[in-house]
Coordinates of C-alpha atoms in Angstrom, one line a residue:
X1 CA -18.5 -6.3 -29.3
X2 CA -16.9 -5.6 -25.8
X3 CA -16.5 -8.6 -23.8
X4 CA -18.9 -9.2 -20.7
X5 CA -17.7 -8.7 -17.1
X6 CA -18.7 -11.6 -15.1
X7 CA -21.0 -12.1 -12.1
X8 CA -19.7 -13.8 -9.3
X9 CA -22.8 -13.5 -7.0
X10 CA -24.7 -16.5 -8.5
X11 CA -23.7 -20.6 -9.4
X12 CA -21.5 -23.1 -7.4
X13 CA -19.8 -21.2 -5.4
X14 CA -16.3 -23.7 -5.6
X15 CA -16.7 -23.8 -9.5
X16 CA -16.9 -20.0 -9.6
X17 CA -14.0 -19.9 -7.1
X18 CA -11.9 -22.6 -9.5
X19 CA -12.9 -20.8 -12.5
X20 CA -11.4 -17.2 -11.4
X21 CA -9.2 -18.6 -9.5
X22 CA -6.9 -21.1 -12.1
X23 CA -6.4 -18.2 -15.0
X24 CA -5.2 -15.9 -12.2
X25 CA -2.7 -18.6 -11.1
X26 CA -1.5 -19.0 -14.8
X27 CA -1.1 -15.3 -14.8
X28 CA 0.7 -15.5 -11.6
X29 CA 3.3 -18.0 -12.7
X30 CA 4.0 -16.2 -15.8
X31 CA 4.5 -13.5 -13.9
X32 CA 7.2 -15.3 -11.8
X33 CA 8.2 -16.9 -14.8
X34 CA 9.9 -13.4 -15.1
X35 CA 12.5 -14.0 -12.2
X36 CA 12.8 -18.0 -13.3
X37 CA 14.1 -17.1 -16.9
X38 CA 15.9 -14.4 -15.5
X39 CA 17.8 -17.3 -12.9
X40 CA 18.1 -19.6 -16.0
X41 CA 19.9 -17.8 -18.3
X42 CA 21.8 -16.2 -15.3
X43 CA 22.6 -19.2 -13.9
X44 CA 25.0 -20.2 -16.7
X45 CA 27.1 -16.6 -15.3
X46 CA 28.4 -18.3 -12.2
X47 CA 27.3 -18.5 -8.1
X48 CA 28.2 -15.0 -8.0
X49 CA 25.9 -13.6 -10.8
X50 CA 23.0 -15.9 -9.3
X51 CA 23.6 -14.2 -5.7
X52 CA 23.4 -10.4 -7.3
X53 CA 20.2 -11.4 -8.8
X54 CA 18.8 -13.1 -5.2
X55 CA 20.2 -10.2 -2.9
X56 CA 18.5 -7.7 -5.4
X57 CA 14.8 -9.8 -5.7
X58 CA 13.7 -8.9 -1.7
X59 CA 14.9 -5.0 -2.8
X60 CA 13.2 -5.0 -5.5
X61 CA 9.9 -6.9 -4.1
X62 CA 9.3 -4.5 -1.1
X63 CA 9.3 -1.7 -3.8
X64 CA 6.7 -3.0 -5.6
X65 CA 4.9 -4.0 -2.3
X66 CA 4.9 -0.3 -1.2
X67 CA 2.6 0.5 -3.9
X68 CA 1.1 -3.2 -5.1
X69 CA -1.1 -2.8 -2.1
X70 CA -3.1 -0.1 -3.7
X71 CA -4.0 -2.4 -6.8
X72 CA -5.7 -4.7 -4.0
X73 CA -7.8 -1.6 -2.8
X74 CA -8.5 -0.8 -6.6
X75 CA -9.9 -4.5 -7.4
X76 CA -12.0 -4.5 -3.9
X77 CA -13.7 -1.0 -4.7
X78 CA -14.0 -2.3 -8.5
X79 CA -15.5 -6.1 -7.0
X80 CA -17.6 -3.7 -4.9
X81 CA -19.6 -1.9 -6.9
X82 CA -19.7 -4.3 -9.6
X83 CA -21.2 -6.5 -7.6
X84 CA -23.8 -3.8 -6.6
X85 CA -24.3 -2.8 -10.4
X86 CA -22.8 0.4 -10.0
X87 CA -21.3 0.6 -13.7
X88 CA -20.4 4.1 -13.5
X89 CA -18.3 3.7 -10.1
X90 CA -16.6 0.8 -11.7
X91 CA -15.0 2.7 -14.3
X92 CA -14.4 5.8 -12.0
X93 CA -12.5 4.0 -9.5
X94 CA -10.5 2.0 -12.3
X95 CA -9.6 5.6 -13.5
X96 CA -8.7 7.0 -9.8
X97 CA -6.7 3.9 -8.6
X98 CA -4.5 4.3 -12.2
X99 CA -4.0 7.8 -11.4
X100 CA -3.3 6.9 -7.6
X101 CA -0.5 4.2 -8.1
X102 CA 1.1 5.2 -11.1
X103 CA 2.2 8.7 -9.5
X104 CA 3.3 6.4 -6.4
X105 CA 5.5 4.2 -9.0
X106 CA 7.2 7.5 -10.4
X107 CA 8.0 9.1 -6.9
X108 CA 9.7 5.4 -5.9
X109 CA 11.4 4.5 -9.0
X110 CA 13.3 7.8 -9.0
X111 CA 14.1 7.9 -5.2
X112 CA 15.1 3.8 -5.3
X113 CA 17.3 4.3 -8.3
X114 CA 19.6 6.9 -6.5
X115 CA 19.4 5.2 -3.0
X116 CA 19.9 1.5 -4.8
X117 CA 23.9 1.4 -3.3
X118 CA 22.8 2.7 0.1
X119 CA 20.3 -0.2 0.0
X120 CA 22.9 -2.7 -1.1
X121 CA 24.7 -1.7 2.1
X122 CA 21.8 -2.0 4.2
X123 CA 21.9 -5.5 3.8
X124 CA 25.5 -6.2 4.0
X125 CA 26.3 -7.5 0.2
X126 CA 29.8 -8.5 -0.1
X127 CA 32.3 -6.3 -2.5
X128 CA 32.3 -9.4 -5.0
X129 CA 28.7 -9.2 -6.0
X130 CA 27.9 -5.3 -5.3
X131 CA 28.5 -4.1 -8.8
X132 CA 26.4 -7.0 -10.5
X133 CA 23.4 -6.2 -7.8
X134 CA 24.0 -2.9 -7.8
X135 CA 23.5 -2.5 -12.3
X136 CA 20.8 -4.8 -12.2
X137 CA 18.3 -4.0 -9.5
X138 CA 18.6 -0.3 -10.9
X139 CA 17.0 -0.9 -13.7
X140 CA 14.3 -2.9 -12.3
X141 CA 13.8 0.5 -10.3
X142 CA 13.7 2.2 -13.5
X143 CA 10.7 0.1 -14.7
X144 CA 8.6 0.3 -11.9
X145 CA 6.1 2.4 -13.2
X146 CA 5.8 -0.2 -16.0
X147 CA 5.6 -3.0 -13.4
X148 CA 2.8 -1.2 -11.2
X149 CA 0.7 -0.2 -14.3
X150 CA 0.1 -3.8 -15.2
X151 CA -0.2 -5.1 -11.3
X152 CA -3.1 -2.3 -11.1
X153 CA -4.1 -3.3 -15.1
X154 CA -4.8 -7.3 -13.7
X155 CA -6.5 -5.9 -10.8
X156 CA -8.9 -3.9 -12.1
X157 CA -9.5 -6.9 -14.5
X158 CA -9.7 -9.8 -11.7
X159 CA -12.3 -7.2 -9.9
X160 CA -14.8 -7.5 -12.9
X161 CA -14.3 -11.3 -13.3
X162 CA -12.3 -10.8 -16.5
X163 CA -9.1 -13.4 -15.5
X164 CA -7.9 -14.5 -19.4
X165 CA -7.0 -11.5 -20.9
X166 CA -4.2 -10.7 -18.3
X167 CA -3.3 -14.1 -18.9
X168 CA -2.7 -14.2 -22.5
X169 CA -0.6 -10.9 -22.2
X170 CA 1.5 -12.5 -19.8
X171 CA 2.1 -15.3 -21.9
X172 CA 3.3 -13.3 -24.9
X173 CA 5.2 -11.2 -22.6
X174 CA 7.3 -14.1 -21.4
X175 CA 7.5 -15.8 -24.4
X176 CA 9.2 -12.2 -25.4
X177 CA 11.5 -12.4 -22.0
X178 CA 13.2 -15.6 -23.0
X179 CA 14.0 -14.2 -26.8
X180 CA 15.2 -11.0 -25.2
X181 CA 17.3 -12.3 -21.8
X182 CA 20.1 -14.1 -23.7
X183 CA 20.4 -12.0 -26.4
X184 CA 20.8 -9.0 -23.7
X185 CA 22.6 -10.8 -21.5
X186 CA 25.2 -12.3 -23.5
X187 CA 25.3 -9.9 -26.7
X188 CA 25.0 -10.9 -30.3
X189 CA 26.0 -8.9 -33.2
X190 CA 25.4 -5.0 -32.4
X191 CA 23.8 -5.5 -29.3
X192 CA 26.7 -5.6 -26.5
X193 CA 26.4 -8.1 -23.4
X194 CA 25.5 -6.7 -20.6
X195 CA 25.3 -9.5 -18.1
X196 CA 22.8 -9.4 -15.0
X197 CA 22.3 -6.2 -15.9
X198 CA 21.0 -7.5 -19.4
X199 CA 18.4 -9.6 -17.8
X200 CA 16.3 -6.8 -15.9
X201 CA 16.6 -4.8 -18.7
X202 CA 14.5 -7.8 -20.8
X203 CA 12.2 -7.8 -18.0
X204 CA 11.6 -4.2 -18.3
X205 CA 11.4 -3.8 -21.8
X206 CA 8.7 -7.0 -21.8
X207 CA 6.6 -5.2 -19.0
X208 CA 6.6 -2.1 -21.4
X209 CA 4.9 -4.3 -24.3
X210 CA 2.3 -5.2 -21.1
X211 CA 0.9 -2.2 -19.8
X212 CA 0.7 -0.6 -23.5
X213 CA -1.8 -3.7 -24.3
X214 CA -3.3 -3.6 -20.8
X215 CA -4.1 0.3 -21.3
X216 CA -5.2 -0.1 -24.8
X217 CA -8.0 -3.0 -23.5
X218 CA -9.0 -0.5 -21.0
X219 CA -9.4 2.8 -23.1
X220 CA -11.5 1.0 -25.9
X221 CA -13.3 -1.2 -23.0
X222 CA -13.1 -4.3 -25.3
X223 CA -12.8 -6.2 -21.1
X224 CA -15.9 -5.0 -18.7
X225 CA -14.0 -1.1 -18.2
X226 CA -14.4 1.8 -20.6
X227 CA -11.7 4.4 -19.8
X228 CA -12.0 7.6 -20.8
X229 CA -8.8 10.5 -20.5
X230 CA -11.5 12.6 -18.7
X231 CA -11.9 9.9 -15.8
X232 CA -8.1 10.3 -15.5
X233 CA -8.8 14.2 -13.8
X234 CA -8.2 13.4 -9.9
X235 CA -10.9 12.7 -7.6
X236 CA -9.6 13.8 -4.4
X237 CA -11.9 11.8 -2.1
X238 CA -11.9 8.9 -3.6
X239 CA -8.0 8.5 -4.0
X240 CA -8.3 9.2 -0.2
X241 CA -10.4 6.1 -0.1
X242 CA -8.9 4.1 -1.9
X243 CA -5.7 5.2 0.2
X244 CA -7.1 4.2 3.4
X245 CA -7.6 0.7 2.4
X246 CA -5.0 0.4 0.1
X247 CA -2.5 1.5 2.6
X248 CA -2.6 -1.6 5.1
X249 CA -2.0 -3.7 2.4
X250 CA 1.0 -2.1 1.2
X251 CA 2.2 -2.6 4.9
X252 CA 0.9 -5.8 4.8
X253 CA 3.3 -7.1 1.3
X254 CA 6.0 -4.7 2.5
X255 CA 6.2 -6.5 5.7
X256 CA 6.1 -10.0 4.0
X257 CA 9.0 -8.4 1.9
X258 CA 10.9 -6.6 4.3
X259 CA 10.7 -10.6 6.2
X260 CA 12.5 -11.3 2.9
X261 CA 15.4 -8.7 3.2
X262 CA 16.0 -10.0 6.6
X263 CA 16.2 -13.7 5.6
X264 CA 18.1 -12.7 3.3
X265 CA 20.7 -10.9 5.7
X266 CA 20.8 -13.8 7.5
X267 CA 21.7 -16.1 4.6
X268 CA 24.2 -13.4 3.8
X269 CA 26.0 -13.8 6.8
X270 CA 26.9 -17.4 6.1
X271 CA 28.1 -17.0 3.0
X272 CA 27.7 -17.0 -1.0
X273 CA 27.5 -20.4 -1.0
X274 CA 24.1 -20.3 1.7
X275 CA 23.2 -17.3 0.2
X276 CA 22.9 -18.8 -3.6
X277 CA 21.5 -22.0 -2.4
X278 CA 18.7 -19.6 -0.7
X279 CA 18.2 -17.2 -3.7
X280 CA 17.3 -20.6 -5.9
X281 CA 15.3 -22.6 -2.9
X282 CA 13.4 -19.2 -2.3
X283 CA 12.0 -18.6 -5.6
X284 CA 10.8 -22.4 -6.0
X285 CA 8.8 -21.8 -2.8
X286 CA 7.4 -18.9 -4.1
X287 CA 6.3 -20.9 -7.4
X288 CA 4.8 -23.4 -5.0
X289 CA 2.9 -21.1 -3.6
X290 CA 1.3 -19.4 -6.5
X291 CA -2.0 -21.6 -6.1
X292 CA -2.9 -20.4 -2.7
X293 CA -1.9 -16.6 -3.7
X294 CA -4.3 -17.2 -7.0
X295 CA -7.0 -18.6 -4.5
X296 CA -6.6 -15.9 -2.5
X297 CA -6.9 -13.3 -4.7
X298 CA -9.9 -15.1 -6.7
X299 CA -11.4 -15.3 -2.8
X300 CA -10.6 -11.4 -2.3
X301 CA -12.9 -10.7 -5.8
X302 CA -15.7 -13.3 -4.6
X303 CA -16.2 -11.9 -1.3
X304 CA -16.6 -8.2 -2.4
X305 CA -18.7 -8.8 -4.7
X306 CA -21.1 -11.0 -2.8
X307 CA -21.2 -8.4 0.0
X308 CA -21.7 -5.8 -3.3
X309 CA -24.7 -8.1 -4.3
X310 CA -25.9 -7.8 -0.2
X311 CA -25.1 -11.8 0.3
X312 CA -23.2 -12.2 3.3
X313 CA -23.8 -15.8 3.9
X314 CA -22.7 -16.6 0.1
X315 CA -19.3 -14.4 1.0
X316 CA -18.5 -16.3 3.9
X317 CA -19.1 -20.0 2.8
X318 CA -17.0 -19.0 -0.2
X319 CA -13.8 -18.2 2.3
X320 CA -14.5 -21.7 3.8
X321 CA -14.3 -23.2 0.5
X322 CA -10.8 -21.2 -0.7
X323 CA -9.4 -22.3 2.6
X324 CA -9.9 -26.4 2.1
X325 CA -9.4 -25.8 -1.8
X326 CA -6.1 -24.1 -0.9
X327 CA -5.2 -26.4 1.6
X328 CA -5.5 -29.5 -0.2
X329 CA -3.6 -27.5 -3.0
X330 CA -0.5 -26.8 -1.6
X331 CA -0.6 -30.2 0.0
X332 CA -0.1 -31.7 -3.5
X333 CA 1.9 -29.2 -5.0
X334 CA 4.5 -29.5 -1.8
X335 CA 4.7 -33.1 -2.6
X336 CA 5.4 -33.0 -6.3
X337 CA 8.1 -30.0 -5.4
X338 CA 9.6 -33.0 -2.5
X339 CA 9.8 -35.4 -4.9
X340 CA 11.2 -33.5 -8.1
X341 CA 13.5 -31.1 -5.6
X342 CA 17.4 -31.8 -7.2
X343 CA 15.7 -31.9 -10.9
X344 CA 14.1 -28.3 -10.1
X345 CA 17.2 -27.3 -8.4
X346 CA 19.8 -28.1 -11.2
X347 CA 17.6 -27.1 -13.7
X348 CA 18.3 -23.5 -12.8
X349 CA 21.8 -23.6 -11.7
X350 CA 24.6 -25.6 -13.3
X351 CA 27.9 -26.2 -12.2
X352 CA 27.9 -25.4 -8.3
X353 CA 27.9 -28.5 -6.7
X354 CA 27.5 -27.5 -3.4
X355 CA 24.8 -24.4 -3.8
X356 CA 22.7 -26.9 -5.3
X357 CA 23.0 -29.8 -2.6
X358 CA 21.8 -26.8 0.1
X359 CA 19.4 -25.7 -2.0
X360 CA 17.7 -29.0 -2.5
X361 CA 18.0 -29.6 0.9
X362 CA 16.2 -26.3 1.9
X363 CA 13.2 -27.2 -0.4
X364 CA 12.7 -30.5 0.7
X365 CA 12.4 -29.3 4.7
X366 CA 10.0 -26.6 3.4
X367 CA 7.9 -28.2 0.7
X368 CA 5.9 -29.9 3.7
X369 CA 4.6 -27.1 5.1
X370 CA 3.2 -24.8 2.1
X371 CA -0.4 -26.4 2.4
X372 CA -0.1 -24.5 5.7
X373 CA 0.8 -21.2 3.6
X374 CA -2.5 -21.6 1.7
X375 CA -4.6 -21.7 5.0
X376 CA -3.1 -18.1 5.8
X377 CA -3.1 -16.8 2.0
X378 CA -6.9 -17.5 2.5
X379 CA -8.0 -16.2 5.1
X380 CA -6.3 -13.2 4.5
X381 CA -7.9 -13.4 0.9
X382 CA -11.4 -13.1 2.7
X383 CA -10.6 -10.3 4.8
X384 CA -9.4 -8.3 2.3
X385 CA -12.4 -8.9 0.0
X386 CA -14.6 -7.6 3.0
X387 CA -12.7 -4.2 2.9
X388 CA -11.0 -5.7 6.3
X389 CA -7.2 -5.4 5.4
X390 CA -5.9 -4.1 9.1
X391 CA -6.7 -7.9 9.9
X392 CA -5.1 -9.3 7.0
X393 CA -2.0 -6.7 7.6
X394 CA -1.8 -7.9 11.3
X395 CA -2.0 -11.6 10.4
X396 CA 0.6 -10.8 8.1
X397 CA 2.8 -9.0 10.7
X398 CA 2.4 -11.3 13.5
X399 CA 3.4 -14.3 11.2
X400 CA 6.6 -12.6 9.2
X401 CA 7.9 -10.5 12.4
X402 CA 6.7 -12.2 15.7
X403 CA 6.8 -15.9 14.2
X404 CA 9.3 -16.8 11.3
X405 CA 12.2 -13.9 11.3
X406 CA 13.1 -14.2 15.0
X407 CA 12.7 -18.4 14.7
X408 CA 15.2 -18.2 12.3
X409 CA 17.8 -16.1 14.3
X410 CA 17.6 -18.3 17.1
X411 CA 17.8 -21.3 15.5
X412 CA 20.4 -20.1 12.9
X413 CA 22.5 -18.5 15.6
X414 CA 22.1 -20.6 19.2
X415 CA 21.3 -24.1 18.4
X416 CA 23.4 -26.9 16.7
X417 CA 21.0 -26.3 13.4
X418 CA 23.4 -23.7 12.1
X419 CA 22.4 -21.7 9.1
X420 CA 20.0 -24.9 8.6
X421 CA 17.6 -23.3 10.4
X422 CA 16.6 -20.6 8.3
X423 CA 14.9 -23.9 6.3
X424 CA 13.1 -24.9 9.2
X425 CA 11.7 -21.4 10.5
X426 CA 9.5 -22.0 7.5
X427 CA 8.3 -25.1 8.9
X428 CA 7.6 -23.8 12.3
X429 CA 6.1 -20.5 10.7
X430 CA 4.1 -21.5 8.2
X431 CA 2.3 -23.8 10.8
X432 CA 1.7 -21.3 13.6
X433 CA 0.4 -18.8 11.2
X434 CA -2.1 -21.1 9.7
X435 CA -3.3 -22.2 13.2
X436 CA -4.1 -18.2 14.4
X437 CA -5.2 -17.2 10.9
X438 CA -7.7 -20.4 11.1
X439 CA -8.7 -19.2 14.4
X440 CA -9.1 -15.8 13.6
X441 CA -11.7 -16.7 10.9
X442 CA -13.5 -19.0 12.9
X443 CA -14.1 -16.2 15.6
X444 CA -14.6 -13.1 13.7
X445 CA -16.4 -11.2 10.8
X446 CA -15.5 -11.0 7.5
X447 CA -17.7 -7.3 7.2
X448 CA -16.0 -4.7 8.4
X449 CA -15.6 -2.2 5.2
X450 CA -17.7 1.2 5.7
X451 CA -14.9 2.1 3.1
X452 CA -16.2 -0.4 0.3
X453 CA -20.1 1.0 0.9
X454 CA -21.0 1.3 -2.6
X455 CA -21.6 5.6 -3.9
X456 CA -24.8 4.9 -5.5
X457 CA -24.8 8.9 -4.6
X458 CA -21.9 10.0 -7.1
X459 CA -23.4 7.8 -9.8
X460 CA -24.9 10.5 -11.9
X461 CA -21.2 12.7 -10.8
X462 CA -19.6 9.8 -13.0
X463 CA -22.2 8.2 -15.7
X464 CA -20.7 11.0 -18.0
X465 CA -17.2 9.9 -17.7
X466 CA -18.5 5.7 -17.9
X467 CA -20.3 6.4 -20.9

């Protein structure tokens, strides 16, 4: 028997939210758990191995930005018209937004792969780590159709309510990672050493195992979707659609990860040593921010399908309760991440005294301000849910470009703070952003999303295919 999609329209609204929300932050952190058994086994390479792997992560991330965007406009329009009982459109647009970011994948993992040393000299990377950066973020590139199937495949899942299956892949799919990372990394027997290099081509060859499951679940629709290779034929206007509010949010990530690449040119200029101790404290922030993106998306999914359902009111209280849930959150999680800083830190680098002091050191100024993080992950989470994503693309804009990258110049480069300040720009950030996105909710409307109107019209076009 297939398993039921889930309602979201009806219940406590902050049980519902905590329900989607904690498998989807499981998933996450599996997900991430990726790049964190990547760092570990890596780690034991040297400083210089762990800075390939951190100058290659922002690369690599505004790639899969560029077209992850399109899996948020796939689980809005899915969320949509689930929540108006349009079954037929569910499965149509799960087919279309397959189709639509899986060509996207192929054009940019071909053109990435051949531009990847151009890119490494975008960003300045030294002569003594281009050849490890260079070998591993090319394969990444190679895999990103792999990596963009399964984004979309979660997606399309989270849109219909089903949050556990994506988990449970991810699971075996990292369990798979750490077998496969040392023994590519290192060799044993037959199978040469490849170093960095060996660890993306784990990653990859893990994220092949996922999509495979992900599209089997979806053709036999054991999940809430039934697939069929007939809904795969292209549906010109609703790719254009999807497009149009897919599109912002691509700008939207790729701006948060182009903010990335900058900070990241600006840890390079001080150094391999500040550049390391980045690379580690960077990706420990990002795990301590996996609740408020899980709460965000979960709050994304609630809101469309409330406004599907035609309950407005229930969509907005919902955003208020995401945005205390994710405040409180982060609150916590920033001060277990205080307290165990130096465990966390060694943990994934051994052996560099003095990358692991300023790494510590740069978590412990920035742990304090991630509850603020969660304010803006919400509200943001809301707007996109309504269809609104040009908001949550400008709050996104106006916190990465006109708030954190140019605090971090000046206060890296004209006050006594020295490279220092790149930690404390997330302090200042974080907390301006929050205050305007807090404002911005409290002043305007979440409905604004002629793009998400239900096609009760093309049902009959599509029941065919559903069926």
């Amino acid at each position: 028997m297939p398993a039921p999609a889930v309602r979201l329209t009806e219940g406590p609204i902050l049980r519902t939210l905590l329900r989607l929300a904690v498998p989807i932050v499981l998933a996450n952190l599996l997900q991430t758990g990726y790049q964190l058994v990547d760092a570990y086994w890596v780690g034991r390479l040297g400083a210089a191995a762990v800075a390939a792997v951190a100058v290659s992560f922002p690369v690599n991330f505004l790639l899969v930005a560029l077209g992850s965007g399109f899996s948020v406009a796939g689980s809005v329009l899915v969320a949509r018209n689930f929540g108006a009982r349009n079954l037929p459109m569910v499965n149509h647009v799960a087919a279309q937004s397959l189709v639509l970011t899986l060509s996207l994948s192929l054009l940019l993992a071909v053109g990435a792969y051949f531009a990847s040393p151009l890119l490494l000299r975008l960003i300045g990377v030294g002569p003594d780590i281009f050849p490890l950066a260079n070998r591993f973020q090319q394969v990444l590139f190679l895999g990103l159709p792999l990596n963009f199937g399964f984004l979309m495949f979660q997606a399309l899942m989270r849109g219909v309510g089903q949050v556990r299956l994506p988990l449970y892949i991810n699971l075996l799919a990292l369990a798979l990672n750490f077998l496969l990372d040392p023994l590519f990394i290192y060799g044993y027997g037959p199978v040469p050493g490849l170093g960095v290099a060996g660890a993306a081509l784990a990653t990859v060859s893990t994220q092949a195992l996922s999509v495979v499951l992900g599209f089997v679940v979806m053709l036999r629709g054991t999940a809430g979707l039934k697939l069929s290779f007939r809904g795969f034929r292209p549906d010109t206007e609703l790719m254009l659609r999807a497009f149009r509010l897919g599109a912002p949010s691509s700008i939207d990530l790729s701006a948060r990860a182009l903010g990335f690449s900058m900070m990241t040119i600006l840890a390079t200029g001080f150094g391999t040593t500040v550049l390391a101790a980045y690379g580690i404290g960077s990706r420990l922030l990002a795990l301590g921010i996996l609740p408020a993106l899980g709460i965000s998306l979960a709050c994304s999914t609630l809101v469309a399908q409330n406004l599907g359902a035609q309950r407005p009111d229930r969509a907005r209280q919902t955003a208020r309760y995401a945005i205390g849930t994710s405040f409180l959150g982060l609150l916590l999680v920033g001060g277990a991440i205080y307290a165990a800083a130096q465990p966390l830190v060694r943990f994934f680098l051994a052996g560099d005294e003095a990358v692991a002091a300023e790494a510590v050191q740069f978590v412990r100024i920035a742990a304090a301000s991630l509850c603020f993080t969660g304010v803006q992950q919400s509200v943001s989470g809301s707007l996109r849910g309504a269809g609104n994503t040009l908001g949550a693309m400008l709050l996104t804009l106006i916190s990465t470009w006109v708030l954190q990258f140019p605090i971090a110049w000046y206060l890296s480069s004209h006050t006594a703070l020295g490279f220092r300040g790149l930690w404390w720009s997330f302090v200042a950030s974080n907390v301006l952003a929050a205050t305007l996105a807090l404002l911005w909710f409290l002043r305007g409307s979440l409905q604004q999303a002629d793009v998400l109107q239900p096609q009760v019209d093309v049902e009959a076009g599509v029941a065919e295919e559903a069926g």
